Amino acid sequence: MAPKRPRGAGAFPKPVESTAPPPPDSSALYAALDLGTNSCRMLIAQPKGSQFHVVDSFSKSVQLGQGLERHGRLSRASMARAVSAIRVCGQKINRHKVTRMRLVATEACRRAQNARDFIRHVRRETGLKLEIIQPEEEARLAVISCAPLVSTKTEQLLVVDIGGGSTELVWIDLSRVPMRDRPRAIMRLHAGFHPPDTPFPTAKVVDWISVPLGVATLRDQFSDVEDDAARYALMSWFFEENLAEFAPYKDEQAREGFQIVGTSGTVTTVAASHLGLKRYDRTKVDGLRMTSDQIEAVIQRYLELGPEGRRRDPRIGTDRHALIMSGSAILQALLRLWPTDRLSVADRGLREGLLYAQMSADGVLEDGPL
């Protein structure tokens, strides 16, 4: 006699729908927009290995912070310029069918009394939602974007991001990280400057500071000083005074094993002038190493040119000539405190950091650096 079959044994089991998230799409496009005090910049990129490939980009000087130092508010004219630029970014995002994006505003919107109204206005006019990020996140994103430029020989690292409205400095101790792991340890800071315990070697953030002085705000503070050289000297010393609370300020730093990575239009412009480029070439500038003496020589030439000479110099450019001396004053203050034979020029920054962070979170970077 045949054994009894359990009830329902002949029926196919009902399929169970998977609750696992869909696999990451490495062909997806990502966008990162950075609306700063002076410029509006965007990148659209696709993951490629452990890096990404830029598909489209946008950059325009909008001078959002013009008059902010005096009135504490964004002016109608500056907001109109910014909205016009953001609208172009929106068109590019739509054209490329980008769905993964992060669109951020920084110091000008952190300080302006009418920033929230401006953010709502941008949403109505362009359909894009901006978020105002805090100084620590801005500094952290700039740091991870520069990680590939960190030398394996570096034990003490200073990352400097000179913006239009603020300057972020992050001092990192890498001395306890194995040499080959140092750039990768910098990347791991995307989780925070004081990440939880991990089995991986970690970079130690000694201190960080966001100084509310950038190329535009520092220039505006000394716009009433007529003498070019005197204005430059005053700006440099004033910026140094604002570093007094930064922990490594009074420490003597040996040049050996010390590296500065500088990311900003100021640093890339100084590098282009040092190379004598008639036309800016990112491939020659990004990753270039300069000494304090070489940078000082370039700044001295800027002073000798004077305002009119700087305006005509093709290496400085029409968008940068009014801001290059305030940026140089910041750079000189840093090098006066911490001279180095290894200042690495980074033509990268907040946008790249935003892209790395998004792609890492989605798991689309192969053996990703984050």
Coordinates of N, CA, C and O in Angstrom, one line a residue, residues 20-25:
A20 N 15.2 41.7 -1.0 CA 16.6 42.3 -1.1 C 16.5 43.4 -2.1 O 15.8 43.4 -3.0
P21 N 17.3 44.5 -1.8 CA 17.3 45.6 -2.7 C 17.9 45.2 -4.1 O 18.7 44.3 -4.2
P22 N 17.5 45.9 -5.1 CA 18.0 45.6 -6.4 C 19.5 45.8 -6.5 O 20.1 46.6 -5.7
P23 N 20.2 45.1 -7.3 CA 21.7 45.2 -7.4 C 22.0 46.7 -7.8 O 21.3 47.3 -8.6
P24 N 23.2 47.2 -7.4 CA 23.6 48.6 -7.8 C 23.8 48.6 -9.3 O 24.2 47.7 -10.0
D25 N 23.3 49.7 -9.9 CA 23.4 50.0 -11.3 C 24.7 50.8 -11.6 O 24.7 52.0 -11.4

